[in-house]
Short mmCIF file of C-alpha atoms in Angstrom, two decimals:
data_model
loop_
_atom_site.label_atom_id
_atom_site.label_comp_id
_atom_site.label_asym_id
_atom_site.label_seq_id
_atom_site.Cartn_x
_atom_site.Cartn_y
_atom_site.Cartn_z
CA UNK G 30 0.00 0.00 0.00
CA UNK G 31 1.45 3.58 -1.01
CA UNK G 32 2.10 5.69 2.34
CA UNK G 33 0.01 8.27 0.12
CA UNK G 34 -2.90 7.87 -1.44
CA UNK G 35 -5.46 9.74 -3.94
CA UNK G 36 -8.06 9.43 -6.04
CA UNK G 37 -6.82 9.93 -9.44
CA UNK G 38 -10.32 11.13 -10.68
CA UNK G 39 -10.67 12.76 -13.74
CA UNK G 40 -13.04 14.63 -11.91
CA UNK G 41 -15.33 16.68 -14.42
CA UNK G 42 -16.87 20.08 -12.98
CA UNK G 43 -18.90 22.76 -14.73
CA UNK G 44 -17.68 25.77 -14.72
CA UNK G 45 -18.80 27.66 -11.40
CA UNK G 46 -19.17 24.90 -9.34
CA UNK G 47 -17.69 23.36 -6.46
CA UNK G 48 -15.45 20.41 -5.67
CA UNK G 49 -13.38 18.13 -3.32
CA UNK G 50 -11.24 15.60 -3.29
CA UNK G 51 -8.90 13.80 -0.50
CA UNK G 52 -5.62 12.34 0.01
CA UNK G 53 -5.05 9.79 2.58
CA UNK G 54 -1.71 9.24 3.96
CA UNK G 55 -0.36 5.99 6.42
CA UNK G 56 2.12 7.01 8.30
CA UNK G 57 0.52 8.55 11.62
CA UNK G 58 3.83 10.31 12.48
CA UNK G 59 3.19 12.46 9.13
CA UNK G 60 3.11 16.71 10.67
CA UNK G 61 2.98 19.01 7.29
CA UNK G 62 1.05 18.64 4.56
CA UNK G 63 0.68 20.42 1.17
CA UNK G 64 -1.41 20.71 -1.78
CA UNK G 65 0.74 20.99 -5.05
CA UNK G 66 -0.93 21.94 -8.58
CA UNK G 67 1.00 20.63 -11.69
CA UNK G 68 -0.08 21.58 -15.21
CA UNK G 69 -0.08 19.06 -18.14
CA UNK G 70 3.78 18.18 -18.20
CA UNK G 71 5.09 20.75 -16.29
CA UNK G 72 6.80 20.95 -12.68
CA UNK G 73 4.85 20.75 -9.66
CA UNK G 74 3.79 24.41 -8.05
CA UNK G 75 2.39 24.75 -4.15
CA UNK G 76 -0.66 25.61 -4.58
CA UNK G 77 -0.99 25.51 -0.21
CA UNK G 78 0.33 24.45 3.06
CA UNK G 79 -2.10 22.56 5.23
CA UNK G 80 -2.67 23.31 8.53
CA UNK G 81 -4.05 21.59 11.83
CA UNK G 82 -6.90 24.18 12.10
CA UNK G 83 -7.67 24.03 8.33
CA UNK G 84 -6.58 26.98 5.88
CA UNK G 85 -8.29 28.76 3.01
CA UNK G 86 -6.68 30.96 -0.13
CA UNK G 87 -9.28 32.44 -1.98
CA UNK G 88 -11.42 29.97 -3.64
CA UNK G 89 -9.20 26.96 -2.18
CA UNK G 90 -10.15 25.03 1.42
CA UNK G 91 -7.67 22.72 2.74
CA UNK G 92 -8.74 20.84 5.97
CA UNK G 93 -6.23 17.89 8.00
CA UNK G 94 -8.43 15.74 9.38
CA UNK G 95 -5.57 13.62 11.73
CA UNK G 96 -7.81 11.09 12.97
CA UNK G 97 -8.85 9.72 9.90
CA UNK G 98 -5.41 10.88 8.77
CA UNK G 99 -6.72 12.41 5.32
CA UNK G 100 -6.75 15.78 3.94
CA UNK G 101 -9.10 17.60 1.84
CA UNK G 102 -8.77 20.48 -0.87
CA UNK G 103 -11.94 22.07 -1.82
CA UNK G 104 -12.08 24.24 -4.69
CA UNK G 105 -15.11 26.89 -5.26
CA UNK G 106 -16.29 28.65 -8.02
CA UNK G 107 -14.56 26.66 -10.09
CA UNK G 108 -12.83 28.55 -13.10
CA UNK G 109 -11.27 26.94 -16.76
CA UNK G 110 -7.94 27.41 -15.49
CA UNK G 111 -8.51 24.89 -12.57
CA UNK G 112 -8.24 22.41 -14.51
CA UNK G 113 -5.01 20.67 -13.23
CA UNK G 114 -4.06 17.49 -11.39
CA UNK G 115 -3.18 18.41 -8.02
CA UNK G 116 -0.66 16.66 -5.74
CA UNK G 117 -0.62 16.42 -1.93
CA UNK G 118 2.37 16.01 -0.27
CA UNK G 119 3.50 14.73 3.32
CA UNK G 120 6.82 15.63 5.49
CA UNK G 121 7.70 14.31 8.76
CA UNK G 122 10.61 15.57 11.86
CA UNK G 123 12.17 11.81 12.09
CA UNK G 124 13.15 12.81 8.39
CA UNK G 125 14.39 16.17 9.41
CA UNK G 126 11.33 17.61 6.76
CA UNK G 127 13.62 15.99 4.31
CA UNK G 128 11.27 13.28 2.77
CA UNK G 129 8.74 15.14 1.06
CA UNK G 130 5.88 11.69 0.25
CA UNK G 131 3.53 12.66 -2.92
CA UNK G 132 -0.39 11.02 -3.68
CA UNK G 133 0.02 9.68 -7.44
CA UNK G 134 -2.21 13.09 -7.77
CA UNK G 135 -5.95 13.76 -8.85
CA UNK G 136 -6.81 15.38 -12.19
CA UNK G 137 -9.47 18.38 -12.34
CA UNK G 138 -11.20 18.94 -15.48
CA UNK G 139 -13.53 22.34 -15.61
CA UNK G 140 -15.67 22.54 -18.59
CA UNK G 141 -17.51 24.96 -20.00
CA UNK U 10 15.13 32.78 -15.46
CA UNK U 11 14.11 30.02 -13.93
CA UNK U 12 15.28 29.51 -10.05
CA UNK U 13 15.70 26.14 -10.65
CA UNK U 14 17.12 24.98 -14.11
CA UNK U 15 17.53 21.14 -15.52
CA UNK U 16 19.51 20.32 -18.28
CA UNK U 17 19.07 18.69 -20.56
CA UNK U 18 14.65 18.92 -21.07
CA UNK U 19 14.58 16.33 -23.16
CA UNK U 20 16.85 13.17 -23.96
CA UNK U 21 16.56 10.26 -26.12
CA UNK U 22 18.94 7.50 -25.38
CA UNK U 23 19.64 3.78 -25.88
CA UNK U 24 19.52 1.31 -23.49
CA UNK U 25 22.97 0.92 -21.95
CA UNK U 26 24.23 4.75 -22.65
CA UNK U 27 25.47 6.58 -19.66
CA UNK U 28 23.46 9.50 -19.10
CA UNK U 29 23.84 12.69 -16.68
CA UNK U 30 21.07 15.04 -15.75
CA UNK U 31 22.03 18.15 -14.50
CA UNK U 32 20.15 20.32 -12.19
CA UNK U 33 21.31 23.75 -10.67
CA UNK U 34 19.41 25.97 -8.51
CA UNK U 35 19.90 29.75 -7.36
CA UNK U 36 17.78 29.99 -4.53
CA UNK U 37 20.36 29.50 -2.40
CA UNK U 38 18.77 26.49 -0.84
CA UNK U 39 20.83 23.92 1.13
CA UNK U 40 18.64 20.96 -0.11
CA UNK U 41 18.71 19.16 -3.08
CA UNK U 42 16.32 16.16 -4.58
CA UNK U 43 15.82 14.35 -7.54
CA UNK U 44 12.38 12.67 -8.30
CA UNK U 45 10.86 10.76 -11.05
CA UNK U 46 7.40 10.98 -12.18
CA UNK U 47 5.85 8.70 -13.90
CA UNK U 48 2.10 8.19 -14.87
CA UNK U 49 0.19 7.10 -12.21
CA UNK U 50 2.91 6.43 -9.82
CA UNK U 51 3.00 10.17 -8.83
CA UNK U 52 6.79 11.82 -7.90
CA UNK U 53 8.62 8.90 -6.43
CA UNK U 54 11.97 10.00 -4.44
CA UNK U 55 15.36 8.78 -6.13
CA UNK U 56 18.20 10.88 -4.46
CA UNK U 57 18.34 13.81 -1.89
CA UNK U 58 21.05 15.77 -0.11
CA UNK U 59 20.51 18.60 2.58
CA UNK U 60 23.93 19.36 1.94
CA UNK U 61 27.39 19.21 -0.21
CA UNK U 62 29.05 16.57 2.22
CA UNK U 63 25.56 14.77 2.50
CA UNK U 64 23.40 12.64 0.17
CA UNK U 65 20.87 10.13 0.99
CA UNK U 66 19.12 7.08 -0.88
CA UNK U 67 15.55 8.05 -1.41
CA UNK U 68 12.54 4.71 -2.12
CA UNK U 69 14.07 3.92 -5.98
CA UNK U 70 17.97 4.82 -6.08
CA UNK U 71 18.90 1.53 -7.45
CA UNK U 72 20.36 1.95 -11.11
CA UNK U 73 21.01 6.07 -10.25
CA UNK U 74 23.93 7.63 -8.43
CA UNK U 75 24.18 11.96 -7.97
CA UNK U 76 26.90 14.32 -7.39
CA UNK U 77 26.43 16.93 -5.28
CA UNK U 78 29.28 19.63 -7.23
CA UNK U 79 28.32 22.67 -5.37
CA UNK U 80 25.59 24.05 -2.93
CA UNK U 81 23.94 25.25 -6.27
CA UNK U 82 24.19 21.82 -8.46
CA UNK U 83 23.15 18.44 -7.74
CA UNK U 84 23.68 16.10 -10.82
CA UNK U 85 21.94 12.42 -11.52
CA UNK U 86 23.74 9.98 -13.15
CA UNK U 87 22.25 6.70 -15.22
CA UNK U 88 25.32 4.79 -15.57
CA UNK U 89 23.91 2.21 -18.02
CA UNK U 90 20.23 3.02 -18.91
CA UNK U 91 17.08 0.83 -18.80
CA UNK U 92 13.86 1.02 -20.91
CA UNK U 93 12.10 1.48 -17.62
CA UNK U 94 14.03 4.46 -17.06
CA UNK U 95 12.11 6.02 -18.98
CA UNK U 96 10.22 9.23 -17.06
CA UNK U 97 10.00 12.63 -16.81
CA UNK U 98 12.63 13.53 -13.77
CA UNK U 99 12.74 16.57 -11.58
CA UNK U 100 14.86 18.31 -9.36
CA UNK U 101 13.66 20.35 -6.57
CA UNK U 102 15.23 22.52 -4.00
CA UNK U 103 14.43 23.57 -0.05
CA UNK U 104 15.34 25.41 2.95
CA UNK U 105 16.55 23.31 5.44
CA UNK U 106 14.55 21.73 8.36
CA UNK U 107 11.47 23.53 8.22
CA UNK U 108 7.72 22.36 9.21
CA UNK U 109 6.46 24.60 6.74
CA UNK U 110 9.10 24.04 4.06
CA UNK U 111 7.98 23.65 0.42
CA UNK U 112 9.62 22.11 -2.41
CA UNK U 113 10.81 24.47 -5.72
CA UNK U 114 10.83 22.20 -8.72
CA UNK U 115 12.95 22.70 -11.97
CA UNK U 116 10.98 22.34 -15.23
CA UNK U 117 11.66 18.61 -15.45
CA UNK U 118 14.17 16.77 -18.03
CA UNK U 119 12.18 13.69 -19.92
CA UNK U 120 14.44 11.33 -20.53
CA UNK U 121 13.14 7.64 -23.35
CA UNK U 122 15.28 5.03 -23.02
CA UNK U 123 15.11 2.91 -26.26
#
């Protein structure tokens, strides 16, 4: 079993409306998490950090949810230019925040 | 131009060439990583270094050694490639030992093994 995991979707939204997806991740001793957006073929860009309390950047809600150890990015209002796969990402002290873990990553598609 | 730069973009090789990908950063970051990506499989770890004197073995570094040159350049090595090599790489960059630390990537060098 990957130590994280996501939905790889394509998840299909109209224009203007809302979605969410999670990432589930194994190892309990996991403390940061981040949301990553990556463009067809191009590098990986934070899109947020995650916190314990939950976060939210305009039109994008993160939320950790440790006890279920998953976390959620919620996306509002959708626009066209959503349309990405986005990555989470997990880092951990025993690693010294060295060993960033990545979800396989879950593809957005906003249509018209 | 880019903080963090990969060279070369794009490779086509044969299957048991030696092959280098280079990565250098000006961020001024301590640490280093390569990944590769490939579909479905999401970035998997190959190499990383939080500094020049120190390099670690990420989940796949089996067929891959690095070089750690300089603060600024961390190079990957394929000493005799494999059709399963085949993937788009990247290198990233961070600040050391931070909660809140995020990972810079380069623009990503896609290297086919034939």
């Amino acid at each position: 079993r990957k130590e994280v995991e996501q939905d790889p979707g394509p998840f299909n939204v109209p224009e203007g409306a809302t979605v969410a997806f999670n990432c589930t991740y194994s190892n309990s001793a996991s403390q940061s998490f981040f949301w990553y957006r990556q463009d067809c073929r191009k590098e990986p860009k934070l899109l947020m950090s995650v916190y314990s309390s939950g976060n939210e950047d305009g039109r994008f809600t993160a939320q950790l949810n440790r006890a279920s150890q998953y976390i959620s990015l919620l996306i509002r209002d959708s626009k066209l230019s959503d349309s990405a796969t986005y990555l989470c990402a997990v880092n951990n002290r025993a690693d010294s925040w060295g060993k960033f873990q990545f979800g396989a990553g879950t593809q957005v598609v906003v249509t018209p | 131009d880019a903080d963090v730069t990969q060279t070369p973009r794009n490779r086509i090789t044969k299957t048991g060439k030696r092959i280098m990908l280079e990565c250098s950063q000006t961020k001024g970051h301590d640490r280093m990583y390569w990944y590769r990506q490939d579909p479905g499989l999401g970035l998997q770890l190959i190499y990383y270094s939080f500094d020049v004197k120190d390099i670690n073995k990420g989940e796949i570094s089996d067929g891959y050694s690095v070089s750690r040159q300089a603060q600024a350049k961390f190079s990957l090595s394929l000493e005799s490639a494999i059709p399963n090599q085949t993937a788009l790489y990247f290198c990233a960059t961070s600040e050391g030992g931070r909660e809140t630390g995020e990972l810079f990537f380069g623009e990503g060098s896609r290297l086919t093994v034939l």
